[in-house]
Amino acid sequence: MDHNIDHLYAAFITRLAPDTLKPWLLSGRDDLVVVDVRDSDYKYVYKACLPSSINIPAHTFKDSIPELLNKYPIDRGNSKQIYIFHCMRSHQRGPSSARKFLRYLLLHTECGKDFTKIPKIYILDGGLKKWNHLYGGDKRLMIPLIQN
């Protein structure tokens, strides 16, 4: 599979513009799983996150995929989840985590035998940095982290 995996990544993982995601989040869609894979910068840079996003640090992401799928299964009955990955800029950790996610689906789920079962997988273009630049002043779109 390895020599063809890059073609699968290109076919099933796409960039998502912030202005496309914005109305999805504001509408309260319940089929979105926004995965923030920032590591230590999660708590210290911007001290905020996208609405309803979950933080799974990139360095633990691969081992966390089964738990993610258990909590947010691909199949929602009449529809599929939409998975959106991002890190600070969506240059390294976000794309890498999206690829790990797709690879896991292909190797460990029915998606490997039936590509029609693969959910939509996106990488937020520009990551949290661009999102904050565009929407940082909108408390509906940048949720402050609760500090312990």
Short mmCIF file of C-alpha atoms in Angstrom, two decimals:
data_model
loop_
_atom_site.label_atom_id
_atom_site.label_comp_id
_atom_site.label_asym_id
_atom_site.label_seq_id
_atom_site.Cartn_x
_atom_site.Cartn_y
_atom_site.Cartn_z
CA MET A 1 0.00 0.00 0.00
CA ASP A 2 2.89 2.41 0.74
CA HIS A 3 3.72 3.40 -2.84
CA ASN A 4 0.07 4.23 -3.50
CA ILE A 5 -0.66 5.84 -0.15
CA ASP A 6 0.32 9.34 -1.32
CA HIS A 7 -2.35 9.10 -4.03
CA LEU A 8 -4.91 8.10 -1.41
CA TYR A 9 -3.89 10.99 0.83
CA ALA A 10 -4.36 13.39 -2.08
CA ALA A 11 -7.72 11.84 -2.98
CA PHE A 12 -9.24 11.75 0.50
CA ILE A 13 -7.65 14.60 2.47
CA THR A 14 -8.41 18.12 1.33
CA ARG A 15 -7.79 21.63 2.59
CA LEU A 16 -10.73 23.48 4.09
CA ALA A 17 -10.90 27.26 3.90
CA PRO A 18 -11.75 29.05 7.15
CA ASP A 19 -14.62 30.87 5.46
CA THR A 20 -16.16 27.49 4.61
CA LEU A 21 -15.81 26.16 8.15
CA LYS A 22 -17.15 29.34 9.80
CA PRO A 23 -20.83 28.87 8.80
CA TRP A 24 -20.63 25.16 9.56
CA LEU A 25 -19.60 25.92 13.14
CA LEU A 26 -22.07 28.77 13.57
CA SER A 27 -24.94 26.58 12.36
CA GLY A 28 -24.25 24.08 15.15
CA ARG A 29 -23.75 21.10 12.87
CA ASP A 30 -23.34 17.95 14.91
CA ASP A 31 -21.46 15.95 12.29
CA LEU A 32 -18.19 17.88 12.68
CA VAL A 33 -15.23 16.58 14.64
CA VAL A 34 -12.61 19.32 14.90
CA VAL A 35 -9.33 17.82 16.08
CA ASP A 36 -6.76 20.30 17.39
CA VAL A 37 -3.41 18.48 17.45
CA ARG A 38 -1.37 21.26 19.02
CA ASP A 39 0.96 20.06 21.75
CA SER A 40 2.22 22.38 24.51
CA ASP A 41 1.27 25.42 22.41
CA TYR A 42 -2.38 24.44 23.00
CA LYS A 43 -2.40 26.06 26.45
CA TYR A 44 0.02 28.91 25.84
CA VAL A 45 -0.60 30.37 22.39
CA TYR A 46 -3.89 32.28 22.03
CA LYS A 47 -5.24 30.34 25.06
CA ALA A 48 -8.29 29.55 22.93
CA CYS A 49 -9.65 26.95 20.55
CA LEU A 50 -12.31 26.46 17.90
CA PRO A 51 -15.84 25.75 19.15
CA SER A 52 -16.38 22.13 20.20
CA SER A 53 -12.87 21.14 19.14
CA ILE A 54 -11.03 18.38 20.94
CA ASN A 55 -7.32 18.49 21.70
CA ILE A 56 -5.33 15.37 20.98
CA PRO A 57 -1.62 16.29 20.97
CA ALA A 58 0.15 15.25 17.78
CA HIS A 59 2.70 13.16 19.65
CA THR A 60 -0.09 10.96 21.09
CA PHE A 61 -2.46 11.09 18.13
CA LYS A 62 -1.66 7.74 16.49
CA ASP A 63 -2.36 5.83 19.71
CA SER A 64 -5.53 7.87 20.31
CA ILE A 65 -7.25 7.04 17.01
CA PRO A 66 -9.24 4.03 18.31
CA GLU A 67 -10.60 6.15 21.18
CA LEU A 68 -11.43 8.99 18.78
CA LEU A 69 -13.37 6.61 16.53
CA ASN A 70 -15.12 5.07 19.51
CA LYS A 71 -16.30 8.49 20.68
CA TYR A 72 -16.97 9.88 17.18
CA PRO A 73 -17.73 6.90 14.90
CA ILE A 74 -17.55 7.36 11.15
CA ASP A 75 -21.04 6.02 10.52
CA ARG A 76 -23.80 8.19 11.98
CA GLY A 77 -26.62 6.09 10.56
CA ASN A 78 -27.85 8.33 7.77
CA SER A 79 -24.59 10.23 7.35
CA LYS A 80 -20.87 10.17 8.08
CA GLN A 81 -18.81 12.27 10.46
CA ILE A 82 -16.64 15.01 9.00
CA TYR A 83 -13.16 15.15 10.53
CA ILE A 84 -11.24 18.43 10.46
CA PHE A 85 -7.62 18.55 11.62
CA HIS A 86 -5.51 21.55 12.49
CA CYS A 87 -2.49 22.66 14.44
CA MET A 88 -1.01 26.15 14.75
CA ARG A 89 -0.41 26.66 11.01
CA SER A 90 -1.57 23.34 9.54
CA HIS A 91 1.81 22.79 7.91
CA GLN A 92 3.13 19.80 9.87
CA ARG A 93 1.19 18.30 12.77
CA GLY A 94 -2.31 18.80 11.35
CA PRO A 95 -1.56 17.25 7.94
CA SER A 96 0.52 14.48 9.52
CA SER A 97 -2.31 13.58 11.91
CA ALA A 98 -4.85 13.59 9.07
CA ARG A 99 -2.62 11.17 7.13
CA LYS A 100 -2.22 8.92 10.20
CA PHE A 101 -5.99 8.95 10.61
CA LEU A 102 -6.64 7.93 7.00
CA ARG A 103 -3.93 5.26 7.13
CA TYR A 104 -5.53 3.81 10.27
CA LEU A 105 -8.95 3.77 8.58
CA LEU A 106 -7.52 1.96 5.55
CA LEU A 107 -5.67 -0.65 7.60
CA HIS A 108 -8.08 -1.26 10.48
CA THR A 109 -11.62 -0.55 9.30
CA GLU A 110 -13.98 -1.41 6.45
CA CYS A 111 -12.70 1.70 4.67
CA GLY A 112 -9.74 -0.33 3.42
CA LYS A 113 -12.05 -2.64 1.46
CA ASP A 114 -14.66 -0.06 0.51
CA PHE A 115 -13.41 3.46 -0.17
CA THR A 116 -17.00 4.77 -0.20
CA LYS A 117 -16.97 4.32 3.58
CA ILE A 118 -14.13 6.82 4.01
CA PRO A 119 -15.45 9.98 5.70
CA LYS A 120 -14.57 13.49 4.61
CA ILE A 121 -11.20 14.42 6.07
CA TYR A 122 -10.08 18.04 5.99
CA ILE A 123 -7.10 20.10 7.08
CA LEU A 124 -8.01 23.62 8.18
CA ASP A 125 -6.10 25.88 5.81
CA GLY A 126 -3.75 28.17 7.72
CA GLY A 127 -4.45 26.45 11.03
CA LEU A 128 -5.31 28.26 14.22
CA LYS A 129 -3.01 31.17 13.35
CA LYS A 130 -5.06 32.10 10.27
CA TRP A 131 -8.33 31.32 12.07
CA ASN A 132 -7.35 33.65 14.93
CA HIS A 133 -6.34 36.38 12.46
CA LEU A 134 -9.75 36.17 10.78
CA TYR A 135 -12.03 35.43 13.73
CA GLY A 136 -10.05 35.98 16.94
CA GLY A 137 -12.35 38.79 18.01
CA ASP A 138 -15.50 36.67 17.65
CA LYS A 139 -16.17 34.79 20.90
CA ARG A 140 -18.46 32.41 19.01
CA LEU A 141 -15.50 31.27 16.89
CA MET A 142 -12.58 31.41 19.36
CA ILE A 143 -13.46 29.85 22.70
CA PRO A 144 -11.17 30.73 25.65
CA LEU A 145 -9.58 27.75 27.35
CA ILE A 146 -10.54 27.22 30.96
CA GLN A 147 -7.37 27.51 32.98
CA ASN A 148 -6.88 25.09 35.87
#
